[in-house]
Amino acid sequence: MNTLPSRAAALVDGDNISPKHAARILRAARSIGQLDVARVYGVMAGGSDWLKAPGWRFVHAGGGKNATDLLMSIDAMELALALGIETFVLATSDSDFTHVAQRLRERGAKVVGVGERKAPEQFRAACSDFFELPTEAQPAIDASAKPVPPTRRPSQLDEAIKLLIAKHSEQGKGMLLSEFGGRIHHLQGTVLKDLPEGSWRGYFEARPSLFGIDPKGTGARVRFLRSGFASA
């Protein structure tokens, strides 16, 4: 007697995962079960390219704080409880889905995580398996083009931030943003009111040639870019 493949659902955090990975995630999901549900959660405003991705149903989460994370988490539990889905593919690099993965596994479901290199260890460990998405290829550089100088030269504060991040970076993934404010205040005496941007996230986002920062989430990290400091 042939055993029917388990029912599977693929849920994608569209605010966190690039639509360039749409086909790859779909293939992975279809390889581990009978894919009955394939949804992408995000905000429809701005015309997300996920809307054009074949095989996916886009679910508009609205504009509230953490709306995408909340709706995707609720739907995952509903699919497990009401529809008996036994296998889940959760595509995200956000640690906020750690509890969802753990709860689904406690119910006996298989949870396959899919995310980028920045995906935190908490989420990876909470999944039955985890597949890391390849880094998107960078466009080829025209050898005849003149090098573009950094858009902003590092200040003394930037240099101090670089040293702090280097000290507390974990396996090259950067430093937790949630820990950064307290440590830089202890080191430099810098507080948010000293920043024209009003927040450290705003500060880093205003300096894309010097720093890289993860999307919002409890496990978001900040990194310094060596290229931005190389010519300083």
Coordinates of C-alpha atoms in Angstrom, one line a residue:
M1 CA 0.0 0.0 0.0
N2 CA 1.5 3.3 -1.1
T3 CA 1.8 6.0 1.6
L4 CA 0.5 9.4 0.5
P5 CA 2.9 12.3 0.8
S6 CA 2.3 14.6 3.8
R7 CA 0.4 17.8 3.1
A8 CA 2.8 20.8 3.1
A9 CA 2.5 24.6 3.4
A10 CA 5.1 27.1 2.3
L11 CA 4.8 30.5 4.1
V12 CA 7.1 33.3 3.1
D13 CA 8.0 36.5 5.0
G14 CA 7.8 38.8 2.0
D15 CA 9.2 41.8 4.0
N16 CA 12.3 39.8 4.7
I17 CA 12.9 37.5 1.7
S18 CA 13.7 38.7 -1.8
P19 CA 11.3 37.6 -4.6
K20 CA 14.3 36.6 -6.6
H21 CA 14.2 33.4 -4.5
A22 CA 10.6 32.6 -5.3
A23 CA 11.2 29.7 -7.7
R24 CA 13.9 28.2 -5.6
I25 CA 11.7 28.2 -2.4
L26 CA 8.8 26.7 -4.4
R27 CA 10.9 23.8 -5.7
A28 CA 12.2 23.1 -2.2
A29 CA 8.7 23.0 -0.8
R30 CA 7.4 20.7 -3.5
S31 CA 10.2 18.3 -2.9
I32 CA 9.3 17.6 0.7
G33 CA 5.5 17.1 0.5
Q34 CA 2.2 17.7 -1.3
L35 CA 2.3 21.5 -1.5
D36 CA -1.3 22.6 -0.9
V37 CA -0.6 26.1 0.4
A38 CA 1.9 28.6 -0.9
R39 CA 1.6 32.1 0.5
V40 CA 3.7 35.2 0.7
Y41 CA 2.9 37.7 3.4
G42 CA 3.7 41.4 3.1
V43 CA 2.5 44.9 2.4
M44 CA 0.9 45.4 -1.0
A45 CA 1.7 49.1 -1.2
G46 CA 4.7 49.9 -3.5
G47 CA 4.0 47.0 -5.9
S48 CA 6.1 44.2 -4.4
D49 CA 7.6 41.9 -7.1
W50 CA 6.2 39.0 -5.0
L51 CA 2.8 39.9 -6.6
K52 CA 4.2 38.6 -9.9
A53 CA 5.8 35.4 -8.6
P54 CA 4.2 32.3 -10.2
G55 CA 2.7 29.8 -7.9
W56 CA 2.4 32.1 -4.9
R57 CA -0.6 33.7 -3.3
F58 CA 0.2 37.2 -1.9
V59 CA -1.5 37.9 1.4
H60 CA -1.7 41.6 2.3
A61 CA -0.9 42.0 6.0
G62 CA -1.7 45.7 6.4
G63 CA 0.5 48.5 7.7
G64 CA 0.5 47.9 11.4
K65 CA 3.7 47.2 13.4
N66 CA 4.9 43.6 12.9
A67 CA 1.6 42.9 11.0
T68 CA 3.3 40.6 8.6
D69 CA 4.9 38.5 11.3
L70 CA 1.7 38.3 13.3
L71 CA -0.5 37.3 10.4
M72 CA 1.9 34.7 9.1
S73 CA 2.3 33.2 12.6
I74 CA -1.5 33.0 13.1
D75 CA -2.0 31.4 9.7
A76 CA 0.7 28.8 10.4
M77 CA -1.0 27.7 13.6
E78 CA -4.4 27.7 11.9
L79 CA -3.2 25.5 9.1
A80 CA -1.8 23.0 11.6
L81 CA -4.9 22.9 13.8
A82 CA -7.7 23.2 11.2
L83 CA -6.3 21.7 8.0
G84 CA -3.9 19.1 9.5
I85 CA -0.9 20.4 7.6
E86 CA 2.1 18.2 8.6
T87 CA 5.0 19.9 6.9
F88 CA 5.8 23.6 6.9
V89 CA 8.3 25.6 5.0
L90 CA 8.9 28.9 6.8
A91 CA 11.0 31.3 4.6
T92 CA 12.4 34.1 6.7
S93 CA 15.6 35.4 8.2
D94 CA 13.8 36.8 11.2
S95 CA 14.2 35.4 14.7
D96 CA 10.6 36.4 15.5
F97 CA 9.5 33.1 14.0
T98 CA 11.5 30.9 16.4
H99 CA 8.5 30.4 18.7
V100 CA 6.2 29.5 15.8
A101 CA 8.7 26.8 14.5
Q102 CA 9.1 25.4 18.0
R103 CA 5.3 25.2 18.6
L104 CA 4.6 23.5 15.3
R105 CA 7.3 20.9 16.0
E106 CA 5.8 20.3 19.5
R107 CA 2.6 19.4 17.6
G108 CA 4.5 16.8 15.5
A109 CA 4.9 18.9 12.4
K110 CA 8.1 19.0 10.4
V111 CA 9.4 22.5 10.0
V112 CA 11.9 23.4 7.3
G113 CA 13.4 26.8 7.6
V114 CA 14.6 28.7 4.5
G115 CA 16.6 31.9 4.9
E116 CA 19.6 34.0 4.1
R117 CA 23.0 33.8 5.7
K118 CA 21.9 36.4 8.3
A119 CA 19.2 34.1 9.7
P120 CA 19.9 33.8 13.4
E121 CA 20.9 30.6 15.1
Q122 CA 17.8 30.6 17.3
F123 CA 15.5 30.2 14.3
R124 CA 17.8 27.7 12.5
A125 CA 17.9 25.5 15.7
A126 CA 14.1 25.7 16.1
C127 CA 13.5 24.1 12.7
S128 CA 13.7 20.4 11.8
D129 CA 16.0 21.4 8.9
F130 CA 17.3 24.6 7.6
F131 CA 18.3 25.6 4.0
E132 CA 20.4 28.7 3.4
L133 CA 19.6 30.7 0.3
P134 CA 22.5 31.6 -1.9
T135 CA 23.8 35.2 -1.7
E136 CA 22.6 37.2 -4.7
A137 CA 25.3 37.7 -7.3
Q138 CA 26.7 41.2 -7.5
P139 CA 26.6 42.9 -10.9
A140 CA 29.8 42.7 -12.9
I141 CA 32.2 45.6 -12.5
D142 CA 33.2 47.5 -15.6
A143 CA 37.0 47.7 -15.5
S144 CA 37.1 50.9 -17.5
A145 CA 34.8 52.7 -15.1
K146 CA 36.3 55.0 -12.6
P147 CA 36.0 53.9 -9.0
V148 CA 33.2 55.5 -7.1
P149 CA 34.5 57.1 -3.8
P150 CA 32.5 56.4 -0.6
T151 CA 29.5 58.7 -0.3
R152 CA 30.5 59.6 3.2
R153 CA 33.8 59.7 5.0
P154 CA 33.9 58.0 8.4
S155 CA 33.7 60.3 11.4
Q156 CA 35.4 59.7 14.7
L157 CA 32.1 58.3 16.0
D158 CA 31.9 56.0 12.9
E159 CA 35.5 54.7 13.7
A160 CA 34.5 54.0 17.3
I161 CA 31.4 52.2 16.1
K162 CA 33.5 50.1 13.7
L163 CA 35.7 48.9 16.6
L164 CA 32.7 48.2 18.8
I165 CA 31.0 46.1 16.1
A166 CA 34.3 44.2 15.4
K167 CA 34.6 43.4 19.1
H168 CA 31.1 42.0 19.5
S169 CA 30.4 40.5 16.0
E170 CA 29.5 36.9 16.1
Q171 CA 31.0 34.7 13.3
G172 CA 31.1 37.7 11.0
K173 CA 27.3 38.3 11.1
G174 CA 27.6 41.6 13.0
M175 CA 26.5 42.9 16.4
L176 CA 23.0 42.7 17.8
L177 CA 21.3 46.1 17.3
S178 CA 19.4 45.6 20.6
E179 CA 22.8 45.6 22.4
F180 CA 24.4 48.4 20.5
G181 CA 22.9 51.4 22.1
G182 CA 23.9 50.5 25.6
R183 CA 27.4 49.6 24.7
I184 CA 28.1 52.7 22.6
H185 CA 26.7 54.9 25.4
H186 CA 29.0 53.2 27.9
L187 CA 32.0 53.6 25.5
Q188 CA 31.4 57.0 24.0
G189 CA 28.6 58.6 26.1
T190 CA 26.5 59.0 22.9
V191 CA 22.7 59.0 23.4
L192 CA 19.9 59.1 20.8
K193 CA 19.2 62.8 21.3
D194 CA 22.8 63.4 20.0
L195 CA 21.8 61.8 16.6
P196 CA 20.1 63.9 13.9
E197 CA 18.3 60.8 12.7
G198 CA 16.8 60.1 16.2
S199 CA 17.6 56.4 16.2
W200 CA 20.6 54.1 15.7
R201 CA 18.7 52.4 12.9
G202 CA 18.2 55.7 11.2
Y203 CA 21.9 56.6 11.7
F204 CA 23.1 53.4 10.0
E205 CA 20.6 53.6 7.2
A206 CA 21.8 57.1 6.4
R207 CA 25.3 55.7 5.9
P208 CA 24.9 52.8 3.5
S209 CA 28.5 53.0 2.4
L210 CA 29.7 52.5 5.9
F211 CA 27.2 50.1 7.6
G212 CA 24.8 47.3 6.7
I213 CA 21.8 46.6 8.9
D214 CA 19.3 43.7 8.9
P215 CA 15.5 44.3 8.5
K216 CA 13.6 45.1 11.7
G217 CA 13.3 42.1 14.1
T218 CA 14.5 41.0 17.5
G219 CA 17.6 39.4 16.0
A220 CA 18.6 42.3 13.7
R221 CA 22.3 42.9 13.5
V222 CA 24.5 45.7 12.2
R223 CA 27.8 45.3 10.4
F224 CA 30.5 47.7 9.2
L225 CA 31.5 47.6 5.6
R226 CA 35.2 47.3 5.1
S227 CA 35.0 49.0 1.7
G228 CA 33.6 52.1 3.3
F229 CA 36.5 52.4 5.7
A230 CA 39.2 51.3 3.4
S231 CA 40.0 54.7 2.0
A232 CA 39.4 56.6 5.2

